[in-house]
Coordinates of C-alpha atoms in Angstrom, one line a residue:
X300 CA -3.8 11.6 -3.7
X301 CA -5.4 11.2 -7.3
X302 CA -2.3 10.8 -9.9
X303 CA -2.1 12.9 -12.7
X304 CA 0.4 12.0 -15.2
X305 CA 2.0 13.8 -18.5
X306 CA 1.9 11.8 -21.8
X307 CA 2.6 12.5 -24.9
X308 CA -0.2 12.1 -27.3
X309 CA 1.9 11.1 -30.6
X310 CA 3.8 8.6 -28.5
X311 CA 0.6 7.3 -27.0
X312 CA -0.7 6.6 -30.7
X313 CA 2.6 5.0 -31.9
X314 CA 1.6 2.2 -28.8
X315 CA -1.8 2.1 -29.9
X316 CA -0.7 1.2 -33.2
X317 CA -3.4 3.5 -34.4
X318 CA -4.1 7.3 -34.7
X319 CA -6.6 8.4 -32.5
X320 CA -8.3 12.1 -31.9
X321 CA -8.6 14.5 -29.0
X322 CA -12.6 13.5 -29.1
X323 CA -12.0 9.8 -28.7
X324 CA -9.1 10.0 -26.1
X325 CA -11.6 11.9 -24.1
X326 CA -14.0 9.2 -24.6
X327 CA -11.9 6.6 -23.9
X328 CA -10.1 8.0 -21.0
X329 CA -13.4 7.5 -18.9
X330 CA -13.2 4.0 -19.0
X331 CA -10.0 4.1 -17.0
X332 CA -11.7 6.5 -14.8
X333 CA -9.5 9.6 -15.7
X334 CA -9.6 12.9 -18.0
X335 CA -7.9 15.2 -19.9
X336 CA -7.1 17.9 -18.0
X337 CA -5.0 20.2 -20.7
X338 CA -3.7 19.1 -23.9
X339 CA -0.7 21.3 -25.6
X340 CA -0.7 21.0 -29.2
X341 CA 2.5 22.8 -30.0
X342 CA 4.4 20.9 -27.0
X343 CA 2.8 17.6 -28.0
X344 CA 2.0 17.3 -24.0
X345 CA -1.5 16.0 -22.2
X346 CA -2.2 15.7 -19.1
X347 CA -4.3 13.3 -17.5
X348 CA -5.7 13.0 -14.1
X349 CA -7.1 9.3 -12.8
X350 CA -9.5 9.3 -10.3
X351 CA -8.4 5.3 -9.1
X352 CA -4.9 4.8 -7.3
X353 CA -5.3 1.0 -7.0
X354 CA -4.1 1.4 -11.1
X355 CA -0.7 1.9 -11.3
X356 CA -0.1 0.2 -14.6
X357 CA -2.5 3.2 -15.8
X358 CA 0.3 5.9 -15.1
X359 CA 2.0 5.5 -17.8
X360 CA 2.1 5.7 -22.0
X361 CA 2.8 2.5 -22.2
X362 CA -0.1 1.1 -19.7
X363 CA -3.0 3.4 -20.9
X364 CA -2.3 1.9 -24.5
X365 CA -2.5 -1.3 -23.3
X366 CA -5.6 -1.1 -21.9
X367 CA -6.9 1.3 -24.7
X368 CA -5.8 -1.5 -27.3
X369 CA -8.3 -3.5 -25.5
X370 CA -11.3 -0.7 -25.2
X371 CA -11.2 -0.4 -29.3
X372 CA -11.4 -4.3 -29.7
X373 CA -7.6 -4.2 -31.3
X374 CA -6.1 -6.9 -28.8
X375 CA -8.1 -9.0 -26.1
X376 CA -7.4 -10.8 -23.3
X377 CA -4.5 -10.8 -21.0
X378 CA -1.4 -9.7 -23.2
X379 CA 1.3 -11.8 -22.9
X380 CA 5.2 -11.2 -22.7
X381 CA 7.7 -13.4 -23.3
X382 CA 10.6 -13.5 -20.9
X383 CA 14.0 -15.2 -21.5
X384 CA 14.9 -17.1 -18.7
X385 CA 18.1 -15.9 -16.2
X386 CA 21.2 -16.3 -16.9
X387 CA 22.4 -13.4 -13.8
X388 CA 21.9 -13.0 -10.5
X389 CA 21.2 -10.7 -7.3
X390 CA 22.7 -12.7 -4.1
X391 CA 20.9 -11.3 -1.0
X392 CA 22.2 -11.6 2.0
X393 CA 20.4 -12.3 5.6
X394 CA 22.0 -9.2 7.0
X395 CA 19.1 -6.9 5.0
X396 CA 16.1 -9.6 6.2
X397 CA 15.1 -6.9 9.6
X398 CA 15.6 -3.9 7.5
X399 CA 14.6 -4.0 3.5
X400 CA 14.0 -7.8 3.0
X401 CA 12.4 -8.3 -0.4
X402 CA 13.5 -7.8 -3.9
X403 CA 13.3 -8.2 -7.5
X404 CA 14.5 -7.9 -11.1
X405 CA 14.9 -8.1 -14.5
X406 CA 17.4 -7.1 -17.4
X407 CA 15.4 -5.1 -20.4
X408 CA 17.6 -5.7 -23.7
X409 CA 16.7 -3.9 -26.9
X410 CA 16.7 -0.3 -29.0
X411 CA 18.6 2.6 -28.0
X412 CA 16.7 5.1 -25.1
X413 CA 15.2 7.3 -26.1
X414 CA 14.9 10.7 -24.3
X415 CA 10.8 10.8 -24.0
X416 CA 11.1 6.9 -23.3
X417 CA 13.5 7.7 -20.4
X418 CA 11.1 10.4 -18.8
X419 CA 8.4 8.1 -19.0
X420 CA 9.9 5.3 -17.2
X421 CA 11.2 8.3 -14.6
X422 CA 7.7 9.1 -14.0
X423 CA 6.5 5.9 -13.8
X424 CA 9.0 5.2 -11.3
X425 CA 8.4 8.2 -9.1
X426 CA 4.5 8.3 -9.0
X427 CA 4.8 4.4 -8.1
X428 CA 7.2 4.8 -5.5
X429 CA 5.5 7.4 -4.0
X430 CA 1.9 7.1 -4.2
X431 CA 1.6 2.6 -4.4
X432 CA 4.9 2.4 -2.5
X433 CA 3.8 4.3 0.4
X434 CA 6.3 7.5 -0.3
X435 CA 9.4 4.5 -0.9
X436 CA 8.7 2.6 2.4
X437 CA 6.6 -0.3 1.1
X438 CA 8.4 -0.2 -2.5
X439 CA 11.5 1.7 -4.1
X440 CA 12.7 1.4 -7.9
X441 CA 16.2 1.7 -9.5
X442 CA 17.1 1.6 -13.2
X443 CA 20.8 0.9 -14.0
X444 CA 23.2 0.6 -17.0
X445 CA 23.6 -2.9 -16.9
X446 CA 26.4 -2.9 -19.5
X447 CA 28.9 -1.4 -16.8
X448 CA 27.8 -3.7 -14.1
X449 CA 29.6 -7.2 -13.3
X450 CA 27.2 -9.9 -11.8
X451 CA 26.3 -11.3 -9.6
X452 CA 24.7 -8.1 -7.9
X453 CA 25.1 -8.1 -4.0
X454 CA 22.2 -6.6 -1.8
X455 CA 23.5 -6.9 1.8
X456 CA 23.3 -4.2 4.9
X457 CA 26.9 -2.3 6.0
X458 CA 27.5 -0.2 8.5
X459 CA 26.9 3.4 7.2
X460 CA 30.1 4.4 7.9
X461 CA 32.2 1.8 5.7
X462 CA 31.0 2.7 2.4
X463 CA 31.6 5.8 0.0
X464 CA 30.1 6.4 -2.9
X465 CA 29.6 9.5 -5.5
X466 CA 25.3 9.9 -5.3
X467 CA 23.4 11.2 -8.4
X468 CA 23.5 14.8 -8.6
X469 CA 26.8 15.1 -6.6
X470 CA 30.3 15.1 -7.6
X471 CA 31.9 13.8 -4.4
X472 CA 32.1 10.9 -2.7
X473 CA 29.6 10.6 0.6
X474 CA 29.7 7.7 3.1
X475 CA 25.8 6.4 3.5
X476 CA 25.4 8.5 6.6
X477 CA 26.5 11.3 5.1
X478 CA 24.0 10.6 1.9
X479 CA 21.1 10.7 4.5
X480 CA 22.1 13.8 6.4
X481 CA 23.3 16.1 3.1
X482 CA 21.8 14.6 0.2
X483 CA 17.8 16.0 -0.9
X484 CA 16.9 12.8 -1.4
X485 CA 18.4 11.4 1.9
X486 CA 16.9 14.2 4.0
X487 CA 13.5 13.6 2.2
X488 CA 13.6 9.6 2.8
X489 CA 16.3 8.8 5.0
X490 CA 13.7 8.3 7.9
X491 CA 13.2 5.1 6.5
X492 CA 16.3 3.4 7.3
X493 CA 18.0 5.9 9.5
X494 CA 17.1 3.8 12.7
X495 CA 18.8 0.8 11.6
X496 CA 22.7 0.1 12.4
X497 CA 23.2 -0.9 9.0
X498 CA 21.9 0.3 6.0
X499 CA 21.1 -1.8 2.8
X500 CA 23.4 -1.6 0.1
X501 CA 23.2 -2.9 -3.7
X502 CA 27.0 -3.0 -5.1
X503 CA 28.1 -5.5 -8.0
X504 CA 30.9 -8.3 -7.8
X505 CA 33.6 -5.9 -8.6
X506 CA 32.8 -3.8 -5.5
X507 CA 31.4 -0.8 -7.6
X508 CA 28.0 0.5 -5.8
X509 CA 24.7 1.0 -7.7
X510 CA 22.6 2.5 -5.0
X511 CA 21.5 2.6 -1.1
X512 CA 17.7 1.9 -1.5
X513 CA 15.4 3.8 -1.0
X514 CA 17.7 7.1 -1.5
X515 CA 19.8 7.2 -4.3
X516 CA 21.3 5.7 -7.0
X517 CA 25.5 6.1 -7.9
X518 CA 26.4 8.6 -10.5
X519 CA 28.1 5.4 -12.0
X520 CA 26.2 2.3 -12.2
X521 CA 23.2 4.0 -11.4
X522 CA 23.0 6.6 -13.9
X523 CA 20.8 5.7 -17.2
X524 CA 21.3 7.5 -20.2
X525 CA 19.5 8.0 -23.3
X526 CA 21.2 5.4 -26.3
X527 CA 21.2 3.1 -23.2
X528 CA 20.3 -0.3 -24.8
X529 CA 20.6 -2.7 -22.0
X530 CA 19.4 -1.9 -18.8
X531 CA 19.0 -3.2 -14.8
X532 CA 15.6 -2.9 -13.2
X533 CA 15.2 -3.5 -9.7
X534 CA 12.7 -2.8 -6.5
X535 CA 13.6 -3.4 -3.1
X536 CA 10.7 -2.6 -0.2
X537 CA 9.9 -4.3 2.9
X538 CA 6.3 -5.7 1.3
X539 CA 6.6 -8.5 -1.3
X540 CA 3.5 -7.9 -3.2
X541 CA 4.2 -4.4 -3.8
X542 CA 7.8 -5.0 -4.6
X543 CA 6.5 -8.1 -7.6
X544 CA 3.3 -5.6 -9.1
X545 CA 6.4 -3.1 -9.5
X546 CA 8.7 -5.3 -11.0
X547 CA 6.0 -6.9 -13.7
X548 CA 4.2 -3.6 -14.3
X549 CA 7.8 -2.2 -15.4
X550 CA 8.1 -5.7 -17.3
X551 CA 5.3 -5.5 -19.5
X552 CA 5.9 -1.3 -19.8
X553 CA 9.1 -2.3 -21.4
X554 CA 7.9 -5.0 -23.2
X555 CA 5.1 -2.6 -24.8
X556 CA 8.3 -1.0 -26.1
X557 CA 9.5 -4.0 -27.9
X558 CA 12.2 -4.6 -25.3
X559 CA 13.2 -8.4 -24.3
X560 CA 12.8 -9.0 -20.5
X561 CA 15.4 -11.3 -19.0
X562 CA 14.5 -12.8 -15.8
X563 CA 16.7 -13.1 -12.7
X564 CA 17.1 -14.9 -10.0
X565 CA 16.8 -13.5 -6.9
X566 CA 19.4 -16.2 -4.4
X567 CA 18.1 -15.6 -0.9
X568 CA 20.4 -17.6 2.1
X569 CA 17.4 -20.7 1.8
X570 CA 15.5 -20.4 -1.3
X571 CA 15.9 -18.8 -5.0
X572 CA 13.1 -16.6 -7.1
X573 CA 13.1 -15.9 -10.2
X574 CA 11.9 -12.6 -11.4
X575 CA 9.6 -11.2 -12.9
X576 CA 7.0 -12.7 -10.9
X577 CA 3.9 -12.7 -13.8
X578 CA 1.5 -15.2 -12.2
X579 CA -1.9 -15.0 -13.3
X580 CA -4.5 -14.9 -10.4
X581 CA -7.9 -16.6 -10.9
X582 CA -11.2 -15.3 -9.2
X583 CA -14.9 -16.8 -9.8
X584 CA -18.1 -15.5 -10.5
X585 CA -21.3 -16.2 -11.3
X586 CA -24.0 -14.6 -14.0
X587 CA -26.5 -14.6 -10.7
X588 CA -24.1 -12.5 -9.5
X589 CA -23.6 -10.1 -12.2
X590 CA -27.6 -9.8 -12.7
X591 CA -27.8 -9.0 -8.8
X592 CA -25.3 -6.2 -8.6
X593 CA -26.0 -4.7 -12.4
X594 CA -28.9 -6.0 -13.0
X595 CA -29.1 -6.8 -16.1
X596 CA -28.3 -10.8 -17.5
X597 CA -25.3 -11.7 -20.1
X598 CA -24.5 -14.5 -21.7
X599 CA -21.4 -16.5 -21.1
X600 CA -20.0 -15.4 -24.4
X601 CA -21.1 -11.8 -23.7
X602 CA -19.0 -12.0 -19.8
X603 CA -15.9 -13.5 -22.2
X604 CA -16.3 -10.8 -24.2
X605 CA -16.4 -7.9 -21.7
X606 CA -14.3 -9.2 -19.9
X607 CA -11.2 -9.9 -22.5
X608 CA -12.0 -6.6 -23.4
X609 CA -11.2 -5.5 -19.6
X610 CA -7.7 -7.2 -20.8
X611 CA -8.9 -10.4 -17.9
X612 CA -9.3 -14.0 -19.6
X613 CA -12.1 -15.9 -18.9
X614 CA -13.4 -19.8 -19.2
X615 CA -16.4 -20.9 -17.6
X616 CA -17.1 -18.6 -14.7
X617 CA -13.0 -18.6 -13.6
X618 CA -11.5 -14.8 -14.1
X619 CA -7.4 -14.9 -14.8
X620 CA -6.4 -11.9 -13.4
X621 CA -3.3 -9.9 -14.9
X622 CA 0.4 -9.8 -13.8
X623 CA -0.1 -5.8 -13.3
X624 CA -3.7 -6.0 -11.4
X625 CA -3.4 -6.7 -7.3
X626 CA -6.5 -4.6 -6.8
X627 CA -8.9 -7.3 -7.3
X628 CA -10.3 -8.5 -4.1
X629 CA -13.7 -9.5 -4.7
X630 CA -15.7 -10.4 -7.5
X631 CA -17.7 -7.2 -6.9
X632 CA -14.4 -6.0 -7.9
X633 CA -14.4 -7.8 -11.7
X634 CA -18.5 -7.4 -12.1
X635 CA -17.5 -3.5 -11.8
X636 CA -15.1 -3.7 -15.1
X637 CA -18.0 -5.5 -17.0
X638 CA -20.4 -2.9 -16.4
X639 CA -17.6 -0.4 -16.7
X640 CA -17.1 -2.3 -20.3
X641 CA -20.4 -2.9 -21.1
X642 CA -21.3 0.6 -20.7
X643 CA -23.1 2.3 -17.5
X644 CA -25.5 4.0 -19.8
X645 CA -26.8 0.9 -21.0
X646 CA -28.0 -0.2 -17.9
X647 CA -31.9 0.7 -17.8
X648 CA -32.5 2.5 -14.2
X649 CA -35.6 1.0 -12.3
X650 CA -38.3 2.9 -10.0
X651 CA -37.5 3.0 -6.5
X652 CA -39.3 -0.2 -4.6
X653 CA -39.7 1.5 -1.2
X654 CA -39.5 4.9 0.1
X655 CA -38.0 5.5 3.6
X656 CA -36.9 8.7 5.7
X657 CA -33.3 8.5 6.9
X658 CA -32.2 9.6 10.4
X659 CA -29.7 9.1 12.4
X660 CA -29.5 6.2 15.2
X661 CA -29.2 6.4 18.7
X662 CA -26.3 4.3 19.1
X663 CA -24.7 6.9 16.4
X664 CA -26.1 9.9 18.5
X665 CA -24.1 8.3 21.3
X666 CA -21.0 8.0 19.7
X667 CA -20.9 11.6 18.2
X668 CA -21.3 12.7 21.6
X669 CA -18.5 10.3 23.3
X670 CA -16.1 11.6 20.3
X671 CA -16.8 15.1 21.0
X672 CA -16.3 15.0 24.5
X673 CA -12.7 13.4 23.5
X674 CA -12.0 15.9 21.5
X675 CA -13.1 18.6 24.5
X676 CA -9.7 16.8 25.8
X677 CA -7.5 18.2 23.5
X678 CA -7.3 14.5 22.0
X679 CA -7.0 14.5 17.8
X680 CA -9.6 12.5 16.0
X681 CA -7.5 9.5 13.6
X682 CA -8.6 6.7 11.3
X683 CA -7.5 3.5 10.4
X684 CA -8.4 0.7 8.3
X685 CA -10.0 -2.2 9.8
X686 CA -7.9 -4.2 8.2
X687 CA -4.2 -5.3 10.1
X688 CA -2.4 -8.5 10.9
X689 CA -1.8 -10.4 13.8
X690 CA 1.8 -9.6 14.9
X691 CA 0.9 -5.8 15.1
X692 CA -2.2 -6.8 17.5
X693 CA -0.5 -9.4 19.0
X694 CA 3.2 -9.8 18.8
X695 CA 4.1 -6.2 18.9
X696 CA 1.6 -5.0 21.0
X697 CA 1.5 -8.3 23.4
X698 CA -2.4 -8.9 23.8
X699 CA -3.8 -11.9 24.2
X700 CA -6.3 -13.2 21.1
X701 CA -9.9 -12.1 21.8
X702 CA -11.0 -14.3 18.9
X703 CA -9.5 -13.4 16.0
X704 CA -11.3 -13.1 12.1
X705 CA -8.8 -13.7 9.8
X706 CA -8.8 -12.9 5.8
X707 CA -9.3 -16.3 3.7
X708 CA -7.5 -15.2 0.7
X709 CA -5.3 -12.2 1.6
X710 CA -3.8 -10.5 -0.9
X711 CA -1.5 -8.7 1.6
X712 CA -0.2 -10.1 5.2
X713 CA -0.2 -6.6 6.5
X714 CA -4.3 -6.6 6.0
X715 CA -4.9 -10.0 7.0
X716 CA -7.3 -10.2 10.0
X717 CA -9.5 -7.9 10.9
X718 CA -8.5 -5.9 14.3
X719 CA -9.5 -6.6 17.4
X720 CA -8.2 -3.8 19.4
X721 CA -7.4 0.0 18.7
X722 CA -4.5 0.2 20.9
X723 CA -1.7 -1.6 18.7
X724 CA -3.1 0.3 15.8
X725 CA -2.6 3.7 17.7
X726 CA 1.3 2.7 19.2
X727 CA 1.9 2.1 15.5
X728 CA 0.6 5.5 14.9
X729 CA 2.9 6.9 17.4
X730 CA 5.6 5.1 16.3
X731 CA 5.5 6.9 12.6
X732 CA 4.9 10.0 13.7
X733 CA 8.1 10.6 16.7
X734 CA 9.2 13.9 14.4
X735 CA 5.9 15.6 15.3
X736 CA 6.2 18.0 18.3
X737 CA 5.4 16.1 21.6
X738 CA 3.0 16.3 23.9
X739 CA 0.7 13.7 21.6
X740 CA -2.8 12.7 22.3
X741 CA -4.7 10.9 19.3
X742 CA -8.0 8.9 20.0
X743 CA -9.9 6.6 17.4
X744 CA -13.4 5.6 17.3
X745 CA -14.4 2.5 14.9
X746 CA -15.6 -1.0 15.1
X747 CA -13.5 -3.6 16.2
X748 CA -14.7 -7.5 15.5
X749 CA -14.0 -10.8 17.5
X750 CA -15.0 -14.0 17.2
X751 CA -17.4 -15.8 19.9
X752 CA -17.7 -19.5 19.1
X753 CA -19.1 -19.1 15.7
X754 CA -21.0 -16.0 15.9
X755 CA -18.8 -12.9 14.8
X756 CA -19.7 -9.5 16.7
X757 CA -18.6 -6.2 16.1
X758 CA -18.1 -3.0 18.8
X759 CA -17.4 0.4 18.9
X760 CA -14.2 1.2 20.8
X761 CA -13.1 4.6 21.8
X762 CA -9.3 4.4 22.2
X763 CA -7.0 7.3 23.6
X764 CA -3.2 7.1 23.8
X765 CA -1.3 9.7 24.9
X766 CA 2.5 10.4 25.2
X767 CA 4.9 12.3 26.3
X768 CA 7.8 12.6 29.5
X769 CA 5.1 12.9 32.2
X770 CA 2.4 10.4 31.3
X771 CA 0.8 8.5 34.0
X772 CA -1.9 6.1 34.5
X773 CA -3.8 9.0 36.0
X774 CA -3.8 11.0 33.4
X775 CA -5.9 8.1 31.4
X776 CA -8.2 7.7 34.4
X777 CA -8.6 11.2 34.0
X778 CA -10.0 11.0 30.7
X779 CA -12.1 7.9 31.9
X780 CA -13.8 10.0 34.4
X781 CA -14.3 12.9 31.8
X782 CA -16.1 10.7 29.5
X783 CA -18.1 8.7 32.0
X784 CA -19.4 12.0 33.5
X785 CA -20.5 13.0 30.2
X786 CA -23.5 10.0 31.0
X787 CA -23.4 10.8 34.7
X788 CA -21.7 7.8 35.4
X789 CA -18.8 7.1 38.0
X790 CA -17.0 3.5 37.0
X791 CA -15.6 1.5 39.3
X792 CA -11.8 0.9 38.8
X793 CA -10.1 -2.8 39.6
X794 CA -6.5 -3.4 39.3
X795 CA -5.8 -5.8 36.5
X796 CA -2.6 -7.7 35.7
X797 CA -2.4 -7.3 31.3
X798 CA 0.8 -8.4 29.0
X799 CA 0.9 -4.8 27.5
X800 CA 0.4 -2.5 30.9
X801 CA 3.1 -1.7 33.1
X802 CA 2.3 -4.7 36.2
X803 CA 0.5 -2.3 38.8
X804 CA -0.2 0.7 36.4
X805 CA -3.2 -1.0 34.8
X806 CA -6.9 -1.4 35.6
X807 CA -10.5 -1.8 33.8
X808 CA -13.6 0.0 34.7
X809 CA -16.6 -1.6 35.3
X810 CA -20.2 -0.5 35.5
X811 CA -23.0 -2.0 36.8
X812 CA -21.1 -5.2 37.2
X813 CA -19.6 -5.3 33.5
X814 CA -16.7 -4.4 32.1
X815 CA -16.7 -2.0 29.8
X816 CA -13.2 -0.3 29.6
X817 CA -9.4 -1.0 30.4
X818 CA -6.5 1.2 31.0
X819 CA -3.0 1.9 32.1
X820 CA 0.8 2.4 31.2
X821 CA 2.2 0.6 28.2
X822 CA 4.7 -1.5 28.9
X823 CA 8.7 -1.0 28.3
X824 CA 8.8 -4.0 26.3
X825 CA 5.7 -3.2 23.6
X826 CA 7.5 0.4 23.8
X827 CA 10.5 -0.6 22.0
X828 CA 8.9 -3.4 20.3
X829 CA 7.2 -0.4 18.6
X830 CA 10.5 1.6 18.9
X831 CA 8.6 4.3 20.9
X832 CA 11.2 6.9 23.2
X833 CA 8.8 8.3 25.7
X834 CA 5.9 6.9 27.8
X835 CA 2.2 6.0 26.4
X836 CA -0.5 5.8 28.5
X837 CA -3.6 4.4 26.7
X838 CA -7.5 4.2 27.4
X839 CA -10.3 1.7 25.4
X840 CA -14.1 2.1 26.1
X841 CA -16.0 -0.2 24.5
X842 CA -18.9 2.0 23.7
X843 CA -21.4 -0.6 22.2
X844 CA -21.3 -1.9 25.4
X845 CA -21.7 1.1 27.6
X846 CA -24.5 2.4 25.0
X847 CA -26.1 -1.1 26.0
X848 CA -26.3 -0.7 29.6
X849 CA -27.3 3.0 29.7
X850 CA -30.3 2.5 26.8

């Protein structure tokens, strides 16, 4: 979902450091990819929608000065923070590791709060959480009057029962079960820890909580105020890189606001972090790559330029990358922001060299028609990326390693190999989705790639899992048959013994001699590796394969 965020326009020229009109916000708003979508001039209030979500610095006052400050040619380069280094800490303890295990912090000292201030940072820290942070799952935030709290902070996992606290918007004590089941903000997120036997709690070294992440904060330690000038920051989630873009993007919002950041240090049981983490990540290109994907040739002073005015630094074909930027991949990704920068309607268009008539290929042809006969089965259509990581495919899901492409330079270890197999990536679907009405029958169609020696191939897979109380492996042979007799053709089935099939419930189908499709009963043990209740019978056609024998 496309953010849209409320500013307000005086405050947004106070960051600038310079008074800017209706006119050129418009203008410059399209650099960032966004616009106006209503401005109030009584209330002071605009509203902007952005059309990226790999931006979250961007949802904020304080981010879209920053990067406006660099548009107008009033700061360049990647703007620096200073940090004072930690003199507190948050002790975490091993008991959270299965459940919640990463965090991160800082201490923001400085003027009093002020109301709009507050409601920004409250924003910030809501469309984050939900939209980067995956709805609080990946990533959850917490602000907290530091003056009240003692430190050390403690982040450790108790047993719901044993702790009681007053929540935000209550004026009672709950234990943290009862915060899940009669809180809103428990019975909107409390799925995400709810399975656990203990939940993760932050409390301070005089036993005084601050909050159960990813629900609620204490109507004590937890409650920030306006006059506030010394405040906690902290994000717990269960993925790192998420959890340190959080922490520095609040870092440097703060520090737009003439706040001083003092780090922390983050004690783990074997190692110690401190935090913010604002490491600058490099990237190369090249000019022959710029003049191939914008055509059009710059100088190495012209790229510096650009590019510092994309708020990146630059030497000599090496990109630094900003604290508050994990969405560069590629350097496709930076050669975007110079054209972006240098202006899109600069860029002279060129006559078409050829002229071709598009249609559609048979192997496509095939597909559409495999997918529709699925969905003749009263199967639902789903789609993944093709992106995961080997203990999904592998550990959880117990197959063996076809031959495996893995991601160089990952930026995430939950995208770090390209899959192999749809049917881990489906029992994960399941697996997030056991509040949905049962019976459930989902299929996938997409390419999977393995490795052969050194050549790399990809196939088209058609995958069906289905589950319920009375799945068996006949009705997946079922399907098989369905689908085969859509091409007039009867497999032939051979008992197979596979790590992730129920021994004696699983077979592949061959035809013509070749195998082109495996199938049975998941096993008990990938089951509740995946924390699935009920059976899962699951089918995979490799359809490249069939297509190839038939045409």
């Amino acid at each position: 979902m496309m953010p849209t965020i409320n500013i307000s326009f005086k405050d947004l020229n106070s960051l600038i450091h310079k008074k800017i009109t209706l006119p050129q916000m418009e203008e410059l708003i399209e650099y960032a990819k966004g616009e106006v979508e209503n401005y109030d001039e009584q209330t002071d209030e605009m509203a902007i929608s952005l059309d990226d979500t790999n931006l979250p610095y961007l949802w904020s006052s304080e981010g879209l000065a920053r990067f406006f400050k660099g548009v107008m040619g009033e700061e360049a380069g990647i703007p620096s923070i200073k940090t004072e280094e930690p003199r507190r800490e948050i002790i975490t303890d091993k008991s959270v590791h299965p459940i919640r295990p990463f965090i991160a912090g800082f201490v923001a000292k400085g003027g009093k709060l002020s109301d709009y201030a507050l409601r920004q940072f409250v924003q910030l820290q809501e469309k984050f959480c939900d939209n980067y942070g995956r709805k609080r799952k990946n990533a959850s935030i917490g602000l907290y009057a530091s003056k009240k709290i003692k430190f050390p902070v403690h982040y450790k996992a108790v047993r719901p029962e044993s702790i009681s606290f007053v929540p935000l918007e209550f004026d009672r004590p709950l234990n943290l079960r009862q915060i899940i089941e009669e809180h809103p903000k428990g019975k909107e997120y409390g799925s995400i820890i709810s399975g656990h036997d203990h939940f993760p709690i932050l409390i301070d070294d005089a036993g005084k909580v601050l909050s159960l992440p990813p629900i609620i904060n204490s109507n004590d330690l937890g409650k920030l105020e306006v006059g506030d000038t010394e405040f906690l920051f902290e994000c717990t989630g269960t993925d790192e890189e998420t959890v340190n873009l959080g922490t520095a993007i609040f870092a440097y919002a703060l520090a737009d606001r003439g706040y001083t950041i003092e780090s922390l240090t983050m004690k783990y049981p074997k190692t110690a972090v401190k935090t913010p983490v604002l490491i600058q990540d490099e990237i190369k290109i090249t000019q022959t790559q710029i003049k191939e994907l914008i055509g059009i040739e710059l100088a190495e002073s012209e790229i510096k330029k650009l590019l510092r005015k994309a708020r990146y630094d630059y030497d000599n074909g090496t990109v630094k990358i900003p604290p508050f930027r994990k969405d560069i991949l590629h350097p496709f990704d930076v050669i975007e922001d110079i054209a972006i920068m240098h202006g899109y309607g600069k860029i002279e268009s060129l006559p078409m060299q050829t002229y071709t008539v598009g249609g559609t290929l048979a192997l496509q042809k095939f597909i559409d028609k495999m997918r529709l006969g699925t969905i003749g089965l009263q199967y639902q259509e789903t789609f993944s990326p093709v992106l995961t990581n080997k203990k999904l495919l592998y550990e959880q899901a117990r197959f063996s390693d076809p031959g495996t492409v893995e991601i160089d330079n990952f930026t995430s270890e939950t995208y770090s190999v390209v899959r192999t197999t749809l049917i881990p990536i489906l029992l994960d679907l399941l697996s997030k989705n056991k509040h949905i009405d049962y019976p459930q029958k989902v299929f996938e169609e997409g390419i999977v790639t393995r490795r052969h020696d050194d050549a790399v191939v990809d196939y088209n897979f058609l995958t069906l899992v289905s589950t319920h109380s009375h799945t068996t492996f006949t009705e997946a042979k079922q399907a098989a048959d369905a689908i085969l007799s859509l091409l007039g053709i009867k497999g032939k089935y051979e008992e197979i013994e596979h790590s992730s099939f129920i021994s004696g419930r699983a077979a592949r189908i061959l035809v013509d001699g070749t195998e082109i499709a495996i199938l049975g009963e998941i096993h008990p043990q990938v089951l509740d590796n995946f924390k699935l209740e009920l059976p899962v019978t699951a089918l995979e056609i490799n359809l490249s394969g069939l297509f190839g024998l038939k045409h």
